[in-house]
Short mmCIF file of C-alpha atoms (C1' of nucleotides) in Angstrom, two decimals:
data_model
loop_
_atom_site.label_atom_id
_atom_site.label_comp_id
_atom_site.label_asym_id
_atom_site.label_seq_id
_atom_site.Cartn_x
_atom_site.Cartn_y
_atom_site.Cartn_z
CA MET A 290 130.89 -58.37 207.27
CA ILE A 291 130.64 -61.25 209.72
CA ALA A 292 133.28 -63.93 210.03
CA LEU A 293 132.68 -67.40 211.42
CA ALA A 294 135.65 -69.21 212.93
CA ASP A 295 135.02 -72.94 213.33
CA CYS A 296 137.51 -75.52 214.58
CA ASN A 297 137.97 -78.46 212.22
CA ASN A 298 136.82 -81.81 213.68
CA PHE A 299 137.23 -80.18 217.08
CA PHE A 300 137.20 -83.12 219.54
CA VAL A 301 139.48 -85.16 217.29
CA SER A 302 141.80 -82.18 216.87
CA CYS A 303 141.98 -81.78 220.67
CA GLU A 304 143.01 -85.43 221.03
CA ARG A 305 145.61 -85.00 218.29
CA ALA A 306 147.00 -81.84 219.85
CA PHE A 307 148.38 -83.98 222.68
CA GLN A 308 148.78 -87.25 220.77
CA PRO A 309 150.48 -86.34 217.48
CA GLN A 310 150.74 -90.02 216.60
CA LEU A 311 146.99 -89.84 215.76
CA GLU A 312 147.70 -87.38 212.92
CA GLY A 313 146.69 -88.84 209.54
CA LYS A 314 144.87 -91.79 211.10
CA PRO A 315 141.12 -92.39 211.08
CA VAL A 316 139.93 -91.31 214.54
CA VAL A 317 136.50 -91.03 216.16
CA VAL A 318 135.48 -89.56 219.53
CA LEU A 319 132.52 -91.06 221.39
CA SER A 320 129.73 -89.50 223.44
CA ASN A 321 129.35 -90.09 227.17
CA ASN A 322 128.98 -93.75 228.09
CA ASP A 323 130.89 -94.51 224.88
CA GLY A 324 127.47 -94.48 223.22
CA CYS A 325 127.89 -93.10 219.73
CA VAL A 326 130.28 -91.25 217.43
CA VAL A 327 130.18 -87.48 217.95
CA ALA A 328 133.37 -86.40 216.18
CA ARG A 329 135.30 -87.80 213.22
CA SER A 330 138.59 -87.05 211.57
CA ASN A 331 138.60 -86.50 207.80
CA GLU A 332 139.97 -90.04 207.40
CA SER A 333 137.10 -91.62 209.33
CA LYS A 334 134.57 -89.46 207.46
CA ALA A 335 136.07 -90.81 204.24
CA MET A 336 135.48 -94.35 205.52
CA GLY A 337 131.77 -93.54 205.53
CA ILE A 338 131.30 -93.38 209.31
CA LYS A 339 128.33 -91.12 209.97
CA MET A 340 127.79 -88.67 212.81
CA GLY A 341 125.79 -90.35 215.58
CA THR A 342 126.67 -93.93 214.62
CA PRO A 343 126.31 -96.22 217.67
CA PHE A 344 129.79 -97.32 218.69
CA PHE A 345 129.00 -101.05 218.58
CA GLN A 346 128.44 -100.72 214.83
CA VAL A 347 132.06 -99.67 214.22
CA LYS A 348 133.71 -101.60 217.04
CA ASP A 349 134.93 -104.29 214.65
CA LEU A 350 136.99 -101.69 212.77
CA VAL A 351 138.66 -100.73 216.04
CA ASP A 352 139.40 -104.37 216.89
CA GLU A 353 140.91 -104.84 213.43
CA GLY A 354 143.15 -101.81 213.95
CA LYS A 355 141.53 -99.82 211.16
CA LEU A 356 140.05 -97.14 213.39
CA VAL A 357 141.25 -95.31 216.51
CA VAL A 358 138.67 -94.52 219.17
CA ARG A 359 138.64 -92.12 222.13
CA SER A 360 136.06 -91.56 224.85
CA SER A 361 135.17 -87.90 225.15
CA ASN A 362 137.19 -85.78 227.55
CA TYR A 363 135.22 -82.59 228.03
CA THR A 364 137.65 -81.10 230.53
CA LEU A 365 140.32 -81.18 227.85
CA TYR A 366 138.03 -79.82 225.12
CA GLY A 367 136.81 -77.02 227.40
CA ASP A 368 140.38 -75.96 228.14
CA LEU A 369 141.38 -75.85 224.48
CA SER A 370 138.17 -74.03 223.58
CA ARG A 371 138.99 -71.31 226.13
CA ARG A 372 142.45 -70.91 224.63
CA VAL A 373 141.11 -70.62 221.07
CA MET A 374 138.42 -68.12 222.11
CA SER A 375 140.97 -66.04 223.97
CA ILE A 376 143.13 -65.70 220.86
CA LEU A 377 140.06 -64.66 218.87
CA ARG A 378 139.22 -62.03 221.53
CA ASP A 379 142.71 -60.61 221.24
CA THR A 380 142.28 -60.28 217.49
CA TYR A 381 138.71 -59.36 216.49
CA PRO A 382 136.59 -56.41 217.70
CA ALA A 383 133.76 -58.70 218.85
CA VAL A 384 133.49 -62.42 219.58
CA GLU A 385 130.21 -64.28 220.00
CA ALA A 386 131.12 -67.75 221.22
CA TYR A 387 128.37 -69.80 219.61
CA SER A 388 129.42 -73.27 220.74
CA ILE A 389 132.42 -75.01 222.21
CA ASP A 390 134.18 -74.95 218.83
CA GLU A 391 132.91 -71.95 216.89
CA ALA A 392 132.46 -68.21 217.20
CA PHE A 393 130.84 -65.50 215.13
CA LEU A 394 133.05 -62.45 214.68
CA PRO A 395 130.97 -59.40 213.73
CA SER A 396 133.40 -57.17 211.88
CA ASP A 397 131.38 -54.29 210.50
CA GLY A 398 133.64 -51.42 209.51
CA ILE A 399 136.59 -53.58 208.58
CA ASP A 400 137.14 -53.82 204.82
CA VAL A 401 137.17 -57.26 203.25
CA PRO A 402 140.88 -57.52 202.30
CA THR A 403 141.88 -56.51 205.85
CA LEU A 404 139.47 -59.00 207.38
CA GLN A 405 140.80 -61.76 205.13
CA HIS A 406 144.35 -60.88 206.06
CA ILE A 407 143.60 -60.89 209.80
CA SER A 408 141.78 -64.19 209.47
CA ARG A 409 144.64 -65.91 207.65
CA GLU A 410 147.11 -64.75 210.28
CA THR A 411 144.82 -65.83 213.11
CA ILE A 412 144.42 -69.34 211.72
CA VAL A 413 148.17 -69.76 211.66
CA LYS A 414 148.51 -68.35 215.18
CA ILE A 415 145.82 -70.61 216.66
CA ARG A 416 147.35 -73.64 214.99
CA ARG A 417 150.80 -72.77 216.31
CA TRP A 418 149.72 -71.85 219.84
CA THR A 419 147.08 -74.55 220.48
CA GLY A 420 147.52 -77.18 217.78
CA ILE A 421 143.89 -76.74 216.68
CA PRO A 422 143.11 -76.24 212.95
CA VAL A 423 140.50 -73.56 212.31
CA SER A 424 138.58 -72.42 209.21
CA VAL A 425 136.99 -69.03 208.64
CA GLY A 426 134.00 -68.10 206.49
CA ILE A 427 133.31 -64.44 205.73
CA ALA A 428 130.01 -63.05 204.45
CA HIS A 429 127.38 -60.43 205.10
CA THR A 430 125.03 -62.68 207.14
CA ARG A 431 125.64 -65.45 209.66
CA THR A 432 123.98 -68.12 207.50
CA LEU A 433 126.10 -67.18 204.48
CA ALA A 434 129.21 -67.11 206.69
CA LYS A 435 128.35 -70.70 207.65
CA ILE A 436 128.25 -71.65 203.97
CA ALA A 437 131.53 -69.83 203.30
CA ASN A 438 133.03 -71.77 206.20
CA HIS A 439 131.92 -75.09 204.62
CA PHE A 440 133.79 -74.15 201.46
CA ALA A 441 136.87 -73.07 203.43
CA LYS A 442 136.94 -76.54 205.00
CA LYS A 443 136.16 -78.47 201.85
CA TYR A 444 138.57 -76.92 199.36
CA PRO A 445 142.25 -76.69 200.39
CA ALA A 446 142.83 -73.97 197.79
CA TYR A 447 141.15 -71.46 200.10
CA HIS A 448 143.86 -72.03 202.74
CA GLY A 449 141.20 -71.93 205.45
CA VAL A 450 139.51 -68.63 204.56
CA CYS A 451 136.59 -68.33 202.13
CA THR A 452 134.70 -65.10 201.43
CA ILE A 453 131.28 -64.49 199.91
CA ASP A 454 131.23 -60.75 199.28
CA ASN A 455 129.20 -60.23 196.11
CA ASP A 456 126.05 -61.55 194.48
CA GLU A 457 127.87 -63.57 191.88
CA LYS A 458 129.77 -65.53 194.52
CA ARG A 459 126.66 -65.80 196.68
CA LEU A 460 124.52 -67.36 193.93
CA LYS A 461 127.33 -69.70 192.89
CA ALA A 462 127.77 -70.84 196.49
CA LEU A 463 124.02 -71.32 196.97
CA SER A 464 123.79 -73.42 193.82
CA LEU A 465 126.55 -75.71 195.14
CA THR A 466 125.02 -76.10 198.61
CA PRO A 467 122.57 -78.99 199.18
CA ILE A 468 119.48 -77.76 201.02
CA ASP A 469 120.08 -80.10 203.97
CA ASP A 470 123.50 -78.50 204.58
CA VAL A 471 121.98 -75.09 205.23
CA TRP A 472 122.19 -73.85 208.85
CA GLY A 473 118.60 -73.89 210.11
CA ILE A 474 117.34 -76.67 207.83
CA GLY A 475 117.31 -79.87 209.84
CA TRP A 476 116.44 -83.50 209.34
CA ARG A 477 112.71 -82.77 209.27
CA TRP A 478 112.65 -79.97 206.70
CA GLY A 479 115.43 -81.26 204.43
CA PRO A 480 113.56 -84.27 203.03
CA LYS A 481 110.28 -82.33 202.90
CA LEU A 482 111.85 -79.56 200.80
CA ARG A 483 113.48 -82.09 198.50
CA LYS A 484 110.07 -83.64 197.90
CA TRP A 485 108.94 -80.22 196.71
CA GLY A 486 111.85 -80.06 194.27
CA VAL A 487 113.99 -77.79 196.46
CA ASN A 488 117.38 -79.46 196.30
CA THR A 489 119.83 -76.60 196.75
CA ALA A 490 120.03 -73.40 198.75
CA LEU A 491 119.54 -71.57 195.44
CA ASP A 492 116.22 -73.36 194.81
CA PHE A 493 115.21 -72.24 198.30
CA VAL A 494 115.86 -68.51 197.83
CA ASN A 495 114.05 -68.62 194.49
CA ILE A 496 110.80 -69.46 196.28
CA ASN A 497 108.51 -66.58 197.16
CA SER A 498 109.18 -65.51 200.76
CA GLY A 499 105.47 -65.48 201.61
CA ALA A 500 105.21 -69.14 200.71
CA ILE A 501 108.23 -69.90 202.90
CA TYR A 502 106.67 -68.07 205.83
CA SER A 503 103.32 -69.80 205.59
CA ALA A 504 104.93 -73.24 205.27
CA MET A 505 107.84 -72.92 207.70
CA GLY A 506 107.07 -69.99 209.99
CA ILE A 507 109.37 -67.29 211.24
CA ASN A 508 112.51 -69.46 211.35
CA GLY A 509 112.16 -70.51 207.72
CA LEU A 510 111.72 -66.89 206.73
CA ARG A 511 114.82 -65.88 208.68
CA THR A 512 116.89 -68.51 206.86
CA TRP A 513 115.46 -67.33 203.51
CA LYS A 514 116.41 -63.71 204.28
CA GLU A 515 119.87 -64.62 205.48
CA LEU A 516 120.57 -66.63 202.31
CA SER A 517 119.29 -63.70 200.25
CA GLY A 518 121.86 -61.45 201.89
CA ILE A 519 119.53 -59.75 204.41
CA ARG A 520 120.58 -60.03 208.07
CA ALA A 521 117.84 -61.67 210.12
CA ILE A 522 119.84 -63.44 212.82
CA THR A 523 121.46 -60.87 215.10
CA SER A 524 123.85 -60.94 218.03
CA GLU A 525 121.13 -61.06 220.67
CA VAL A 526 121.54 -64.83 220.45
CA ILE A 527 124.45 -64.71 222.86
CA GLN A 528 123.30 -63.70 226.33
CA ARG A 529 123.20 -65.17 229.79
CA ARG A 530 121.95 -68.72 229.59
CA GLN A 531 118.25 -69.25 230.17
CA SER A 532 118.49 -72.78 231.45
CA ILE A 533 121.16 -75.09 232.79
CA CYS A 534 120.79 -78.82 232.44
CA THR A 535 122.76 -81.71 233.91
CA SER A 536 121.69 -85.14 232.75
CA ARG A 537 123.19 -88.51 232.00
CA SER A 538 122.24 -91.88 230.65
CA PHE A 539 123.03 -94.66 233.09
CA ALA A 540 125.30 -97.52 232.20
CA ASP A 541 122.54 -99.85 233.46
CA MET A 542 118.83 -99.29 233.93
CA ILE A 543 117.70 -98.22 237.39
CA SER A 544 114.32 -98.85 239.00
CA ASP A 545 115.22 -98.38 242.66
CA ILE A 546 114.08 -95.01 244.04
CA GLY A 547 116.99 -94.90 246.48
CA GLU A 548 119.51 -95.16 243.66
CA LEU A 549 117.64 -92.59 241.57
CA GLU A 550 117.68 -90.20 244.53
CA LYS A 551 121.45 -90.32 244.63
CA ARG A 552 121.78 -89.72 240.87
CA VAL A 553 119.29 -86.87 240.85
CA ALA A 554 120.97 -85.32 243.91
CA ASP A 555 124.28 -85.44 242.02
CA PHE A 556 122.77 -83.74 238.95
CA ALA A 557 121.05 -81.09 241.09
CA ALA A 558 124.28 -80.37 242.99
CA LYS A 559 126.08 -79.95 239.67
CA CYS A 560 123.41 -77.51 238.43
CA ALA A 561 123.77 -75.46 241.64
CA GLN A 562 127.52 -75.37 241.16
CA LYS A 563 127.14 -74.21 237.54
CA LEU A 564 124.73 -71.46 238.66
CA ARG A 565 127.22 -70.17 241.25
CA GLN A 566 130.06 -70.31 238.73
CA GLU A 567 128.27 -67.89 236.43
CA GLY A 568 126.82 -65.76 239.24
CA SER A 569 123.19 -66.75 238.66
CA ALA A 570 120.30 -68.07 240.69
CA ALA A 571 117.21 -69.99 239.57
CA TYR A 572 113.53 -69.99 240.51
CA CYS A 573 112.60 -73.35 238.98
CA VAL A 574 114.00 -76.85 239.29
CA CYS A 575 112.77 -79.44 236.80
CA VAL A 576 113.48 -83.16 237.02
CA PHE A 577 112.93 -85.68 234.23
CA LEU A 578 113.24 -89.45 233.89
CA TYR A 579 113.47 -91.54 230.71
CA THR A 580 113.05 -95.25 230.33
CA ASN A 581 115.04 -96.97 227.56
CA ARG A 582 113.28 -96.07 224.30
CA PHE A 583 115.22 -98.75 222.41
CA ARG A 584 113.72 -101.53 224.53
CA GLU A 585 110.36 -101.95 222.86
CA ASP A 586 109.70 -104.94 225.07
CA LEU A 587 109.64 -102.77 228.19
CA ARG A 588 106.97 -100.33 229.36
CA GLN A 589 107.92 -96.71 228.66
CA HIS A 590 107.62 -93.70 230.95
CA TYR A 591 109.00 -90.19 230.31
CA PRO A 592 107.78 -88.10 233.23
CA CYS A 593 108.96 -84.62 234.15
CA THR A 594 107.87 -81.96 236.58
CA THR A 595 108.97 -78.54 237.77
CA VAL A 596 109.19 -77.27 241.34
CA LYS A 597 108.99 -73.52 241.87
CA LEU A 598 111.05 -71.97 244.65
CA PRO A 599 109.74 -69.01 246.67
CA VAL A 600 113.12 -67.27 246.35
CA ALA A 601 115.61 -67.74 243.52
CA CYS A 602 118.61 -69.60 244.86
CA ASN A 603 121.83 -71.37 243.94
CA SER A 604 122.73 -73.21 247.13
CA THR A 605 123.39 -76.90 246.75
CA LYS A 606 121.06 -78.08 249.48
CA GLU A 607 118.04 -76.04 248.37
CA ILE A 608 118.38 -77.10 244.72
CA VAL A 609 118.91 -80.72 245.74
CA ASP A 610 115.90 -80.67 248.12
CA ALA A 611 113.67 -79.26 245.38
CA ALA A 612 114.92 -81.82 242.87
CA LEU A 613 114.27 -84.72 245.25
CA MET A 614 110.76 -83.44 245.88
CA ALA A 615 110.19 -83.33 242.13
CA LEU A 616 111.64 -86.81 241.71
CA HIS A 617 109.27 -88.28 244.29
CA SER A 618 106.27 -86.73 242.58
CA ILE A 619 107.02 -88.32 239.19
CA TYR A 620 108.66 -91.64 240.11
CA LEU A 621 106.63 -94.78 239.48
CA GLU A 622 107.61 -98.18 240.72
CA GLY A 623 108.12 -100.95 238.20
CA PHE A 624 109.74 -98.93 235.42
CA GLN A 625 113.39 -99.30 234.46
CA TYR A 626 114.89 -95.86 233.98
CA LYS A 627 117.85 -95.35 231.65
CA LYS A 628 118.37 -91.62 232.00
CA ALA A 629 117.57 -88.78 234.36
CA GLY A 630 118.30 -85.09 234.47
CA VAL A 631 117.85 -81.84 236.33
CA VAL A 632 117.17 -78.52 234.58
CA VAL A 633 117.19 -75.19 236.40
CA THR A 634 115.26 -72.37 234.69
CA ASP A 635 113.94 -68.87 235.34
CA ILE A 636 117.50 -67.77 235.85
CA ILE A 637 118.39 -64.31 237.16
CA GLU A 638 121.56 -62.62 238.32
CA GLU A 639 122.64 -63.58 241.81
CA GLU A 640 122.72 -59.94 242.93
CA ALA A 641 119.17 -59.39 241.71
CA VAL A 642 117.57 -62.04 243.91
CA GLN A 643 114.43 -60.64 245.44
CA GLY A 644 113.59 -61.77 248.97
CA VAL A 645 110.05 -62.40 250.18
CA LEU A 646 108.50 -60.33 252.94
CA PHE A 647 107.83 -63.11 255.44
CA ASP A 648 110.78 -65.36 254.83
CA TYR A 649 110.94 -67.74 257.77
CA ASP A 650 113.92 -69.47 256.20
CA LEU A 651 116.13 -66.44 255.89
CA GLU A 652 118.67 -67.66 258.42
CA MET A 653 118.74 -71.08 256.79
CA ARG A 654 119.37 -69.47 253.41
CA ASP A 655 122.36 -67.54 254.71
CA LYS A 656 123.81 -70.68 256.23
CA GLN A 657 123.29 -72.64 253.02
CA ASP A 658 124.97 -69.92 250.97
CA ALA A 659 127.97 -70.00 253.30
CA LEU A 660 128.10 -73.79 253.04
CA SER A 661 127.96 -73.61 249.23
CA LYS A 662 130.90 -71.21 249.24
CA VAL A 663 132.95 -73.72 251.21
CA MET A 664 131.97 -76.46 248.77
CA ASP A 665 133.10 -74.30 245.85
CA ARG A 666 136.49 -73.78 247.47
CA LEU A 667 137.03 -77.50 247.92
CA ASN A 668 135.37 -78.94 244.84
CA THR A 669 136.75 -78.74 241.31
CA ASP A 670 135.43 -79.98 238.00
CA SER A 671 137.27 -83.22 238.37
CA ALA A 672 137.01 -83.82 242.14
CA GLN A 673 133.89 -83.44 244.28
CA LEU A 674 135.45 -83.60 247.74
CA LEU A 675 132.56 -82.17 249.79
CA ARG A 676 129.08 -83.51 249.08
CA LEU A 677 125.68 -83.87 250.68
CA ALA A 678 125.04 -87.27 252.20
CA THR A 679 122.22 -87.79 249.69
CA GLN A 680 124.76 -87.71 246.86
CA ARG A 681 126.85 -90.61 245.75
CA PRO A 682 130.42 -91.02 246.89
CA GLY A 683 132.91 -90.10 244.19
CA HIS A 684 132.25 -87.87 241.22
CA TYR A 685 128.82 -87.02 239.80
CA ALA A 686 129.80 -88.47 236.45
CA ASP A 687 131.17 -91.71 237.90
CA GLY A 688 129.57 -94.86 236.61
CA ILE A 689 129.47 -93.74 233.00
CA ARG A 690 131.45 -95.82 230.60
CA ARG A 691 134.74 -94.28 229.42
CA GLU A 692 136.82 -97.17 228.26
CA HIS A 693 138.90 -95.33 225.66
CA CYS A 694 139.74 -92.10 227.45
CA SER A 695 143.01 -90.31 226.82
CA LYS A 696 144.94 -88.75 229.68
CA PRO A 697 143.94 -85.45 231.34
CA PHE A 698 146.66 -83.60 229.43
CA SER A 699 145.53 -80.11 230.26
CA THR A 700 144.93 -80.61 234.00
CA SER A 701 147.63 -82.93 235.28
CA TRP A 702 151.28 -81.95 235.64
CA LYS A 703 152.36 -85.55 235.58
CA ASP A 704 150.80 -86.11 232.17
CA MET A 705 152.12 -82.84 230.77
CA ILE A 706 155.61 -83.86 231.75
CA GLU A 707 155.02 -87.24 230.15
CA VAL A 708 154.01 -85.55 226.90
CA LYS A 709 157.15 -83.47 226.95
"C1'" DT B 542 124.76 -106.43 225.28
"C1'" DC B 543 125.83 -101.56 223.32
"C1'" DT B 544 122.07 -96.21 220.95
"C1'" DG B 545 124.98 -88.60 224.14
"C1'" DG B 546 124.53 -84.17 226.44
"C1'" DG B 547 123.44 -79.46 226.54
"C1'" DG B 548 121.18 -75.85 224.72
"C1'" DT B 549 117.57 -72.30 222.07
"C1'" DC B 550 113.29 -70.84 220.06
"C1'" DC B 551 108.55 -71.27 218.22
"C1'" DT B 552 103.78 -72.91 218.12
"C1'" DA B 553 99.37 -74.54 219.48
"C1'" DG B 554 96.05 -75.07 222.82
"C1'" DG B 555 94.01 -74.40 227.32
"C1'" DA B 556 92.91 -71.48 231.21
"C1'" DC B 557 92.13 -67.27 232.54
"C1'" DC B 558 91.42 -62.02 232.40
"C1'" DC B 559 88.42 -57.75 231.11
"C1'" DT C 1368 68.40 -69.63 222.05
"C1'" DC C 1369 71.83 -66.26 220.76
"C1'" DT C 1370 77.58 -66.60 222.71
"C1'" DG C 1371 82.87 -61.01 220.75
"C1'" DG C 1372 87.27 -59.32 220.70
"C1'" DG C 1373 91.46 -58.71 222.62
"C1'" DG C 1374 94.67 -60.02 225.62
"C1'" DT C 1375 98.24 -62.84 228.97
"C1'" DC C 1376 100.37 -66.79 230.82
"C1'" DC C 1377 101.53 -71.52 231.05
"C1'" DT C 1378 102.63 -76.04 229.20
"C1'" DA C 1379 103.82 -79.62 226.06
"C1'" DG C 1380 105.78 -80.75 222.08
"C1'" DG C 1381 108.36 -79.95 217.96
"C1'" DA C 1382 112.24 -78.26 215.49
"C1'" DC C 1383 116.66 -76.68 215.31
"C1'" DC C 1384 121.78 -76.15 216.73
"C1'" DC C 1385 126.66 -78.14 218.10
#
DNA sequence: TCTGGGGTCCTAGGACCC
DNA sequence: TCTGGGGTCCTAGGACCC
């Protein structure tokens, strides 16, 4: 069997773990720049607030005291995620961290009652040790485990653990699952399938698989198999990352190339730092710019381009230089840009970097690597003390709106003492 | 006024190869 | 005039996930 452990309303639960006064209240957590709602407590879900709602549409509720709002605090969520994952690793034979708040737990060879027992104990342990509520779904395929997890969350009678381990339960669960709630069916396919009379997951598996394949391709077929009880999504999903992206929307629109240079340099430096943290190097640096798509009165421009490096690298200066070159090749005067980003791709292991025969820059590369090591010693996630002059003073994420941020509970002694 | 960030994978079409 | 069959690689765009 495969279990899926998923934290309930994760970002909200992280806020509550350090601010117990938020328990039982309607709470939402906002995206960067305080843009839109990305996490909701059960109470705010019950008020009808949808995922992705722009904050200004619910701001009145906050002003009236009917809703509590927090800016997102990814340092805090990352810390709590690591703690939850580490408890899972101590407990299950294998852990595939699928996202910040959920992990697949392949448990072949463990019988169902034992797996259920372990899962119930683990939920209690995670709650006690981290304050985070977790639900577990158990089934033979990952897609069915997702469905089981939905039920575990929805019906308190399961006490956090729901199992689909025979055909009777599987068909019952499929009949109760709206097609749009199925993992792998998104906002494009959901309405289309409903138009064809496919309203539940059960309707979906009752279609001939050939018809699914010709209409939806390999991914549709995989979902169909998984719902039918045949494993089609395997653990290969979790490997070394294939791309690393750092991007932000700006609080205001930017048209000045000098200002864009600083932002892009910041994003590129952050990508280089992430590469070094995981022991990787990249061959390609891609830069993109977006104008504000909501301003229909303004001219739009969404350029992007990729610069290829002769040698895979992860030093700050080389990645930043490449990104600035890319920026200059796509930038056009007269547009107001709202967002920019840097993506590094063609990632390989640091130790596997292949030199080139006539590398005139070899000495420079060694120096840059040494410089990057010094930067890594001085810089942390929350404080960028040593930067290139092309970057902005302060932190790469400065200038984004965070008006409702809670305290850095997991990283500051002062605040931890305050909590105590 | 305000509308996120970070990923993965697949597909179709063009350019090119023999 | 007629204009195959089998590939690879790259890119852009679409679809999905949390």
